Coordinates of N, CA and C in Angstrom, one line a residue:
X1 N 0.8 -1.2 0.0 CA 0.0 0.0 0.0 C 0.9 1.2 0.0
X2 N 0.6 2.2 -0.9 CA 1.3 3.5 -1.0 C 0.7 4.3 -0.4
X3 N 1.6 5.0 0.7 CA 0.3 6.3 1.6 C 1.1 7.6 1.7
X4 N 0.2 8.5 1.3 CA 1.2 9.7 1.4 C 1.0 10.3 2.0
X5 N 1.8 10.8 3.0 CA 2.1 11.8 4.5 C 2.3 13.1 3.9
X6 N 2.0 13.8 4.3 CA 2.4 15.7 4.3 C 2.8 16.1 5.9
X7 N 4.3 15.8 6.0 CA 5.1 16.3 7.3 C 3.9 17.3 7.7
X8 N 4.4 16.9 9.4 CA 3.1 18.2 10.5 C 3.7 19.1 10.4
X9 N 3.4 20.2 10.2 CA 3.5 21.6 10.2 C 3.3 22.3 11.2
X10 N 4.0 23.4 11.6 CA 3.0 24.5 12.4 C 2.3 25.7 12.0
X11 N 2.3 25.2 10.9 CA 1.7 26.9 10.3 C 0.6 26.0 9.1
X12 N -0.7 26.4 9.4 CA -1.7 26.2 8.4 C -1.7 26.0 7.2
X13 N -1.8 24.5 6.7 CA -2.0 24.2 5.1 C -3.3 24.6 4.6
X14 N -3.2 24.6 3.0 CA -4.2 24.8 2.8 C -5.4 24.1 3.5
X15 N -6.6 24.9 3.4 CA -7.4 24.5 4.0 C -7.9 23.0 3.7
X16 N -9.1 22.6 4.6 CA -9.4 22.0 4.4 C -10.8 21.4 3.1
X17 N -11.3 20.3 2.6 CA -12.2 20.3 1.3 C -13.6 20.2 2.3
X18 N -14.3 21.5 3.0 CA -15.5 21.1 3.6 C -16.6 21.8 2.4
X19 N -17.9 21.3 2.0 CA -18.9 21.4 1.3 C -19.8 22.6 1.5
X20 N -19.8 23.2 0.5 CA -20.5 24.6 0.4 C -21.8 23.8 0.2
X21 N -22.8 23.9 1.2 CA -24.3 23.2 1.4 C -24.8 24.6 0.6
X22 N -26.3 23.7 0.2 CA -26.8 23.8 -0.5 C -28.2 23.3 0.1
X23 N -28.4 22.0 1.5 CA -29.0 22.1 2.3 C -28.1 21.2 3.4
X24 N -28.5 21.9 4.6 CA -27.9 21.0 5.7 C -28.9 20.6 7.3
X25 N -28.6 19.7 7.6 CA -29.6 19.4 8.8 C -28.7 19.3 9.9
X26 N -29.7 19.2 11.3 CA -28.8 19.0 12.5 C -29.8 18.0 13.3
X27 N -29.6 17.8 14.5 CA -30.0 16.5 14.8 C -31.2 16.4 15.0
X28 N -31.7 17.3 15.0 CA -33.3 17.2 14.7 C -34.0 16.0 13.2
X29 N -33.3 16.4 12.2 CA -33.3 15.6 11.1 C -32.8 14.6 11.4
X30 N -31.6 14.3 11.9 CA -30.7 13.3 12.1 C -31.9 11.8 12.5
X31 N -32.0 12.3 14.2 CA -32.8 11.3 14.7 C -34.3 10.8 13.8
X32 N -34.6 11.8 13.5 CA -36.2 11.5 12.4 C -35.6 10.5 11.4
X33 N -34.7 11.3 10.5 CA -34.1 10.3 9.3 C -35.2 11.7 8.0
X34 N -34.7 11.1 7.2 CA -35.2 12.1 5.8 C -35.7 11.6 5.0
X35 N -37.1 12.3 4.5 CA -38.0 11.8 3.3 C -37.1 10.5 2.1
X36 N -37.4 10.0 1.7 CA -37.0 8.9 0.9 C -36.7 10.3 -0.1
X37 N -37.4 10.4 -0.5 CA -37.2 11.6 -1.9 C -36.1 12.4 -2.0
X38 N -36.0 12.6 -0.5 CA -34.5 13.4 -0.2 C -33.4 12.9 -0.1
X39 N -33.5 11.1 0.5 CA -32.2 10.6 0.5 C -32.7 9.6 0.9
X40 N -32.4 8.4 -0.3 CA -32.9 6.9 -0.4 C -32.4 6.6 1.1
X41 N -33.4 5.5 1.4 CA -32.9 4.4 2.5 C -31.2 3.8 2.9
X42 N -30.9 3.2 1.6 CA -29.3 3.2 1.8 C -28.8 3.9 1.9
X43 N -28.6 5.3 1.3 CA -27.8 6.2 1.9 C -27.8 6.8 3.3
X44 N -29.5 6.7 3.0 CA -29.6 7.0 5.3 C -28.7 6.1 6.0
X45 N -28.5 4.7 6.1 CA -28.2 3.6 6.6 C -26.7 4.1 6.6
X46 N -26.3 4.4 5.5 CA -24.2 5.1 5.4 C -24.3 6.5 6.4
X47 N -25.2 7.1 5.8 CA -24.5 8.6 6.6 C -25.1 8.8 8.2
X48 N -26.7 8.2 8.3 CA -27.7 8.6 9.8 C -26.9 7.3 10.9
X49 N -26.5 6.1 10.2 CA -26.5 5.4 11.1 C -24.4 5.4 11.7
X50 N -24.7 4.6 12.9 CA -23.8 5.0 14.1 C -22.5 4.0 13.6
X51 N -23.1 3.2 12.4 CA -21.7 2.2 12.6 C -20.4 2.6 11.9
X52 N -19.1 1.9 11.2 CA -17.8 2.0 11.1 C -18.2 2.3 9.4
X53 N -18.0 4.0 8.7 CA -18.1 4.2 7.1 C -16.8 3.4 6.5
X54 N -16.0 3.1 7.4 CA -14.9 1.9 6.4 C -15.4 0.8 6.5
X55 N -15.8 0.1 7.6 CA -16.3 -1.2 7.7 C -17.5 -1.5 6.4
X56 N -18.1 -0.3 6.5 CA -19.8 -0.3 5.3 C -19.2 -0.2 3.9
X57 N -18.3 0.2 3.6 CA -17.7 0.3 2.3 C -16.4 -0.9 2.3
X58 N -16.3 -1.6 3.2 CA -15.4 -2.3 2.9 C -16.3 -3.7 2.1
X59 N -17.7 -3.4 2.9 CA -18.7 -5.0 2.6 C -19.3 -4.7 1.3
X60 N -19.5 -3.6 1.2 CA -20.1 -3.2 -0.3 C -19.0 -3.6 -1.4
X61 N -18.0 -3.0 -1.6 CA -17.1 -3.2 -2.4 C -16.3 -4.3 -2.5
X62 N -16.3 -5.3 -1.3 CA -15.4 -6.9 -1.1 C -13.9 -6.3 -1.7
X63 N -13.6 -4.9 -1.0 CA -12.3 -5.1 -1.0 C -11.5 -4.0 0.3
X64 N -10.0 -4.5 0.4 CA -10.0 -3.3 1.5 C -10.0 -1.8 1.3
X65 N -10.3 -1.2 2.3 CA -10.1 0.1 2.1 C -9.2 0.3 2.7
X66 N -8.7 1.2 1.9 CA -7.1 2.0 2.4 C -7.2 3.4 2.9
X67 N -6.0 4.2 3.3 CA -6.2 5.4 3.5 C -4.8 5.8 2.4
X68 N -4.8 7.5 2.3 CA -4.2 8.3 1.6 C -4.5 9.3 2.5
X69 N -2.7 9.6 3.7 CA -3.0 10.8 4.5 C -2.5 11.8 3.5
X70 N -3.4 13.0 3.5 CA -2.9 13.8 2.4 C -2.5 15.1 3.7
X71 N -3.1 15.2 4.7 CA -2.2 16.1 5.7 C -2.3 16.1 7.3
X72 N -1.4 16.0 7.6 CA -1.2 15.9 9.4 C -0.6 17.6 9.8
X73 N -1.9 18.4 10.3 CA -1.4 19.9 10.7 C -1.5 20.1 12.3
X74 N -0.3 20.8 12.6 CA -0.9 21.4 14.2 C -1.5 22.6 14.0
X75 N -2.6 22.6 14.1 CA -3.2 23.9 13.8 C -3.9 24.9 15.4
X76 N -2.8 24.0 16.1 CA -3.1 24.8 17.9 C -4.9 24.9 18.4
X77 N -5.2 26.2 18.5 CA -6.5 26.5 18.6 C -7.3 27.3 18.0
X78 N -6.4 27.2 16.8 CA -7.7 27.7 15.5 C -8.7 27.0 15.3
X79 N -9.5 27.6 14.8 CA -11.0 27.1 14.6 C -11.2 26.5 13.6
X80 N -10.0 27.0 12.5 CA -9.7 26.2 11.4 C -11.1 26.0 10.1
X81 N -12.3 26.6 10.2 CA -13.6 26.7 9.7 C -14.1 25.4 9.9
X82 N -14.1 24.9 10.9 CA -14.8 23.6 11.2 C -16.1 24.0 11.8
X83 N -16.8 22.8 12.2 CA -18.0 22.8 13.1 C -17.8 23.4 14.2
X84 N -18.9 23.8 14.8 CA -18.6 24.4 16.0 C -18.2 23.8 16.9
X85 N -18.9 22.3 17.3 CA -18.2 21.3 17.6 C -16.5 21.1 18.3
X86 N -15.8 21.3 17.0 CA -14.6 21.9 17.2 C -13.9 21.7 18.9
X87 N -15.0 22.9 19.3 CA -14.4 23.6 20.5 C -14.4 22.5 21.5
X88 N -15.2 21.3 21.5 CA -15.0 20.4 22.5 C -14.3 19.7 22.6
X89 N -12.9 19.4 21.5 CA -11.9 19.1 21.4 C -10.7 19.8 22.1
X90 N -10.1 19.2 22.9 CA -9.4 20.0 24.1 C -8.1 20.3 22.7
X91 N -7.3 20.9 23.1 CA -6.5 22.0 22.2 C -5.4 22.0 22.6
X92 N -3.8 22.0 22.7 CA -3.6 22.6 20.9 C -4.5 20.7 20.2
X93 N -4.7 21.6 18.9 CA -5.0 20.5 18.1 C -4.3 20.2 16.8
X94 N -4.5 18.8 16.3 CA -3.8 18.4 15.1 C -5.4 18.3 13.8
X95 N -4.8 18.5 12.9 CA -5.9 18.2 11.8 C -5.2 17.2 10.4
X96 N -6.1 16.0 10.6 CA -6.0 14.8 10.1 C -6.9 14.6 8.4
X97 N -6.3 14.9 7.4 CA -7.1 14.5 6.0 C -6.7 13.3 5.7
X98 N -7.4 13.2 5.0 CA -7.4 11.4 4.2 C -8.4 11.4 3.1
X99 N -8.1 10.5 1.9 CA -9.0 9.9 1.3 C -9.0 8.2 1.7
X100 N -10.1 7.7 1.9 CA -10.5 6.7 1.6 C -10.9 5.6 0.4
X101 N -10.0 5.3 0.3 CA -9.9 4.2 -1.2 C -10.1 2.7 -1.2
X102 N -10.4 2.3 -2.4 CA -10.6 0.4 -2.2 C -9.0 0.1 -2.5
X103 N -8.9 -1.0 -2.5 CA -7.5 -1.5 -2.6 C -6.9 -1.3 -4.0
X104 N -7.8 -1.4 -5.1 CA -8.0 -1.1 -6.6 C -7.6 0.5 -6.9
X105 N -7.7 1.3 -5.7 CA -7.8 2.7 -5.9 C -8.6 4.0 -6.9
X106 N -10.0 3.3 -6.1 CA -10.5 3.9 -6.2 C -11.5 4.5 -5.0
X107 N -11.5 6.3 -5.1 CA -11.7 6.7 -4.3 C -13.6 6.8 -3.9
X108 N -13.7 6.6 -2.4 CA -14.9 6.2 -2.4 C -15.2 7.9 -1.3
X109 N -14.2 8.1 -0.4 CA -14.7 9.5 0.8 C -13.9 9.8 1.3
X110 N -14.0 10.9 1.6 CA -13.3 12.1 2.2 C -13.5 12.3 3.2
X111 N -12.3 12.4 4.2 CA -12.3 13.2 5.6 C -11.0 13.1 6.4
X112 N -12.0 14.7 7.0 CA -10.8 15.7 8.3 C -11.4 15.5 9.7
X113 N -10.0 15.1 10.1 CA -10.6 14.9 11.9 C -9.4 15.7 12.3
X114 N -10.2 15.9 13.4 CA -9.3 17.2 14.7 C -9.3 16.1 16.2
X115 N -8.0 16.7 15.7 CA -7.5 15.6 17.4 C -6.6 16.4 18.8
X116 N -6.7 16.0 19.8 CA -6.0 17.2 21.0 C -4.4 16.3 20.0
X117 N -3.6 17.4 19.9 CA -2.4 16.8 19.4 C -1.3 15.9 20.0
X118 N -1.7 16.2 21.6 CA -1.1 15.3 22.4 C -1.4 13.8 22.9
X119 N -2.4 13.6 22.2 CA -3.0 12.4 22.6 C -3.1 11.8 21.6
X120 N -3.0 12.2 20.0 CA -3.3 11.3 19.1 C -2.3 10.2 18.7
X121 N -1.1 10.2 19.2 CA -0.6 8.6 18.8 C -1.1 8.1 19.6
X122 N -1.6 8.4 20.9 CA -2.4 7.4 21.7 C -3.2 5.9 20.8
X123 N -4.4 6.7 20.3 CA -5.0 6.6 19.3 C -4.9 6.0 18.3
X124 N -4.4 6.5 17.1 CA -3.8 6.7 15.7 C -1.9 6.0 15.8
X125 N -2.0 5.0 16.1 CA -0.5 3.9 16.5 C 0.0 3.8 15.1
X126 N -0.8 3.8 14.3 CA -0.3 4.2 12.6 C -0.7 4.6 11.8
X127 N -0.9 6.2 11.5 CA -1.6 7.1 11.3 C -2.2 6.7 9.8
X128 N -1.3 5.9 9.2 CA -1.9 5.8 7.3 C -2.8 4.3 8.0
X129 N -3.7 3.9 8.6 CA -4.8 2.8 8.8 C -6.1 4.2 8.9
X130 N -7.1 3.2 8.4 CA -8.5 4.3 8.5 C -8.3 4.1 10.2
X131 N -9.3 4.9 10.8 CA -9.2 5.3 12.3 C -10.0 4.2 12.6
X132 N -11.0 3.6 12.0 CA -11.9 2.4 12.7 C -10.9 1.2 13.1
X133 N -10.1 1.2 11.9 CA -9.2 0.2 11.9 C -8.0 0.2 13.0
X134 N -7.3 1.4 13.4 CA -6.7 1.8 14.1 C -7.3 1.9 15.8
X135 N -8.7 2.1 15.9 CA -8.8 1.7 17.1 C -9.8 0.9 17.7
X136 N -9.8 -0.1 17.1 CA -10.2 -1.5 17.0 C -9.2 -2.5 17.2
X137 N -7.5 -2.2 16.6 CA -6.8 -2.5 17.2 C -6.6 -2.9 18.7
X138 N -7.2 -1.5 19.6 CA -6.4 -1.5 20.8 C -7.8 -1.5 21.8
X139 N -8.6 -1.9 20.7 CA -9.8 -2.4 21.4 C -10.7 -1.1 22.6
X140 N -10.7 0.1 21.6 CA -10.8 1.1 22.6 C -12.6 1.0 22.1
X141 N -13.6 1.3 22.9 CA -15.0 1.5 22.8 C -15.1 3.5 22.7
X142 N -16.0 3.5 21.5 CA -16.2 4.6 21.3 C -18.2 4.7 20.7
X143 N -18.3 6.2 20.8 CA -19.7 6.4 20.6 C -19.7 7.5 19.3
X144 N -20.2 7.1 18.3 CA -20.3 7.5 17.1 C -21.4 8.5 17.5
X145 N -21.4 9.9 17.7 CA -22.4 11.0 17.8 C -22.8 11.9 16.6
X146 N -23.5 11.3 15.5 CA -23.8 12.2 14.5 C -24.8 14.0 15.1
X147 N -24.0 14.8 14.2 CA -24.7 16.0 14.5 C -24.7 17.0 13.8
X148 N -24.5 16.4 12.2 CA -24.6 17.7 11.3 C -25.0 16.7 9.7
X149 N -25.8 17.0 8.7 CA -25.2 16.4 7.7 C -25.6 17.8 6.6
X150 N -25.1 17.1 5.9 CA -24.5 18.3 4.3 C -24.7 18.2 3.4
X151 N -25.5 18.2 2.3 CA -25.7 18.1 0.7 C -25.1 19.7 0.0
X152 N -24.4 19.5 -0.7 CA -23.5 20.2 -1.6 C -22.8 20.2 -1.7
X153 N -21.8 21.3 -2.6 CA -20.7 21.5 -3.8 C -19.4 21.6 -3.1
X154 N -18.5 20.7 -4.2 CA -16.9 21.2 -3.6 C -15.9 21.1 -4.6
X155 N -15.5 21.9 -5.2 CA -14.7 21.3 -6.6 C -13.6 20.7 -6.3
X156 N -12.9 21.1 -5.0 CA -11.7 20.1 -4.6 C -12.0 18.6 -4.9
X157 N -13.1 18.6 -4.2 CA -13.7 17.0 -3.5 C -14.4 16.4 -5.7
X158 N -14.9 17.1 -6.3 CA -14.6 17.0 -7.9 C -13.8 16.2 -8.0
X159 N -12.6 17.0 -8.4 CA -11.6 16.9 -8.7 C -11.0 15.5 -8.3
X160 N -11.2 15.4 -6.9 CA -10.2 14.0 -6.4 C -11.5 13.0 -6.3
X161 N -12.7 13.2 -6.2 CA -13.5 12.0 -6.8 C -13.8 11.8 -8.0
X162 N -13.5 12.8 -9.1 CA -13.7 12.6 -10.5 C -14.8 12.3 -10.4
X163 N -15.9 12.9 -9.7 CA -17.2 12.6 -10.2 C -17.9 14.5 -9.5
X164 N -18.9 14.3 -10.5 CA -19.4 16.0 -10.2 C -20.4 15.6 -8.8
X165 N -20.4 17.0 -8.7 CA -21.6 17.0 -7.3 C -23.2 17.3 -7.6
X166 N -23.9 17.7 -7.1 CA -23.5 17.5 -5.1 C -23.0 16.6 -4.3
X167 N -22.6 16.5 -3.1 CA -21.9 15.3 -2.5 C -23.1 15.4 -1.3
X168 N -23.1 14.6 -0.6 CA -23.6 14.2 0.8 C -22.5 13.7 1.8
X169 N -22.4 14.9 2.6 CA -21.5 14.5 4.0 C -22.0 14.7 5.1
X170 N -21.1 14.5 6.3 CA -22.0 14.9 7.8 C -20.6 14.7 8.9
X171 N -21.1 15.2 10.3 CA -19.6 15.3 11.0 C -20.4 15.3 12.0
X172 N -19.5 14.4 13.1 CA -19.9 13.2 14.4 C -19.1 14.1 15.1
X173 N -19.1 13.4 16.5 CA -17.8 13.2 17.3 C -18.0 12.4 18.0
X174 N -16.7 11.2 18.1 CA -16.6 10.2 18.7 C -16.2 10.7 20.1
X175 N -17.0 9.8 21.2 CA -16.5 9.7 22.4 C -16.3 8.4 23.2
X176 N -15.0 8.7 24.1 CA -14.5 7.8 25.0 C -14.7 8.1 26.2
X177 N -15.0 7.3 26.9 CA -14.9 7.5 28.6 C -15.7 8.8 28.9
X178 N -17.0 9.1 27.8 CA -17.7 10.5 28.5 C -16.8 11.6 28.2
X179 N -15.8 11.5 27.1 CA -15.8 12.7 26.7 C -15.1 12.8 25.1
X180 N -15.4 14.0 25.1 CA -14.9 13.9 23.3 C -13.7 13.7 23.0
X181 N -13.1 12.6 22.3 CA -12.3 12.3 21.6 C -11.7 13.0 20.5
X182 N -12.8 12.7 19.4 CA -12.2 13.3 17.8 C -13.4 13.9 17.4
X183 N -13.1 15.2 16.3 CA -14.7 15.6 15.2 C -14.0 14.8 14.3
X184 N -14.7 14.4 13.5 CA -15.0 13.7 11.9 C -16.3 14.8 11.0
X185 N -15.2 14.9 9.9 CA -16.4 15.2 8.8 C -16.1 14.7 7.6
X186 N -17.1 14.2 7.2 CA -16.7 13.1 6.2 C -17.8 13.2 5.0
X187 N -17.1 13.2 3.8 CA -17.7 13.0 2.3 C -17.4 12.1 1.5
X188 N -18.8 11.7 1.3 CA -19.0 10.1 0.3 C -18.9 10.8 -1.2
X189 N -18.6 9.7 -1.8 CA -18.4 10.1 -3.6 C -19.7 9.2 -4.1
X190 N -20.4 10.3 -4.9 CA -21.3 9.8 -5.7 C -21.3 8.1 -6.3
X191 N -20.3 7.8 -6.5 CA -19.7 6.6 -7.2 C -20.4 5.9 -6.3
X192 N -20.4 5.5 -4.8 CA -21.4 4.5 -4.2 C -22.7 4.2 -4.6
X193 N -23.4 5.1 -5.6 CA -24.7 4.7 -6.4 C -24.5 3.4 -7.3
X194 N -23.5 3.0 -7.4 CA -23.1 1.8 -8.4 C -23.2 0.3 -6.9
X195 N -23.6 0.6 -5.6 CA -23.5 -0.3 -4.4 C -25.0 -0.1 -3.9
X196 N -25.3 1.4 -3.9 CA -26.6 1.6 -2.8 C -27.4 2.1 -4.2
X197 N -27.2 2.1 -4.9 CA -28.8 2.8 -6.1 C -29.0 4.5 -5.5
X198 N -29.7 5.3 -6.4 CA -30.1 6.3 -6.5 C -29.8 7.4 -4.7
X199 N -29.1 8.0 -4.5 CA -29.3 9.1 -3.7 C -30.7 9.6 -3.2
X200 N -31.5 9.6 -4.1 CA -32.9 9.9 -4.1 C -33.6 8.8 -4.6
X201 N -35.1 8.6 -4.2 CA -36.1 7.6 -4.5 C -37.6 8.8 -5.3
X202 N -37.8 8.5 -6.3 CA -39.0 9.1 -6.8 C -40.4 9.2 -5.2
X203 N -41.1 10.0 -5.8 CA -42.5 9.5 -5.0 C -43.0 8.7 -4.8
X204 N -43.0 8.0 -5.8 CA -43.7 6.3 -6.3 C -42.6 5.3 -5.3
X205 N -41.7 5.7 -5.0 CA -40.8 4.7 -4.5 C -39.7 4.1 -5.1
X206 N -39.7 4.5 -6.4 CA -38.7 3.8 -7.4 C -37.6 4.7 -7.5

């Protein structure tokens, strides 16, 4: 597996690829779940539900998923244009990108996590493993807390999925022991319509 690191910095890389919405929900939608018309059943199941986005694309596709760290930054206590969220992440902090690929390399999602920078080798024992994989290793229990999701545009996120938008993302934060761990914000590539069918379901259901 080829993984490419971008040495930690202390001074702010380009930003990060988050989605200029177009519509976005918070947990009010979350818990309900979204008209079929707005976002087929499978895709609810990938983005509403609590379980492992590598583990759910690993079974879809029967192959592994890999990571591609594209940047490891100490970005201290900037806010960095994240969720508000953010702030519950004790500080200085590190910011984690990656794509998410099949073994074949092709790219299936995108995502930036913010970590207290002192604790993430804790964690993260080898930063190029997806994070489910990485802390499943050490057998740590965590709580997948969805609290934002995203429909819209990003030409970065284009460009490196080679597929046009809109995209559908959303951003958690995991917790350990009662308190926040990591944010996660994460963008699926259209391309999983070839696994889950249509993004959307007509009225009729079809």
């Amino acid at each position: 597996m080829t993984t490419i690191i971008t040495p930690t910095t202390t001074t702010l890389p380009t930003a990060w690829h988050c989605l200029d919405p177009i519509w976005q929900g918070g947990e009010e939608e979350i818990q309900k779940g979204l008209p079929h018309t707005q976002l087929a059943p499978a895709w609810q199941l990938l983005l509403l539900g609590d379980g492992s986005p590598t583990r759910h694309l690993q079974l879809l596709t029967c192959e592994p998923i890999e990571v591609d760290v594209i940047d490891m930054s100490l970005i201290g206590i900037n806010s960095d244009n994240a969720p508000n969220l953010i702030e519950t992440v004790p500080g200085p902090r590190l910011r984690r990108q990656v794509w998410l690929r099949t073994s074949s390399g092709k790219r299936l999602g995108y995502a930036t996590s913010w970590w207290e920078a002192s604790h993430v080798d804790e964690f993260l024992q080898n930063r190029s493993l997806p994070i489910w994989a990485s802390l499943a290793r050490i057998r740590t229990e965590l709580y997948r807390d969805i609290r934002g999701i995203y429909y819209g545009y990003s030409a970065a996120l284009e460009s490196g999925f080679d597929q046009v938008g809109p995209f559908w993302g959303r951003h958690y934060l995991f917790w350990h022991h009662g308190q926040p761990l990591t944010l996660i914000y994460e963008v699926f590539s259209p391309y999983l319509t070839k696994y889950l069918g249509p993004t959307q379901l007509s009225a009729d259901g079809e």
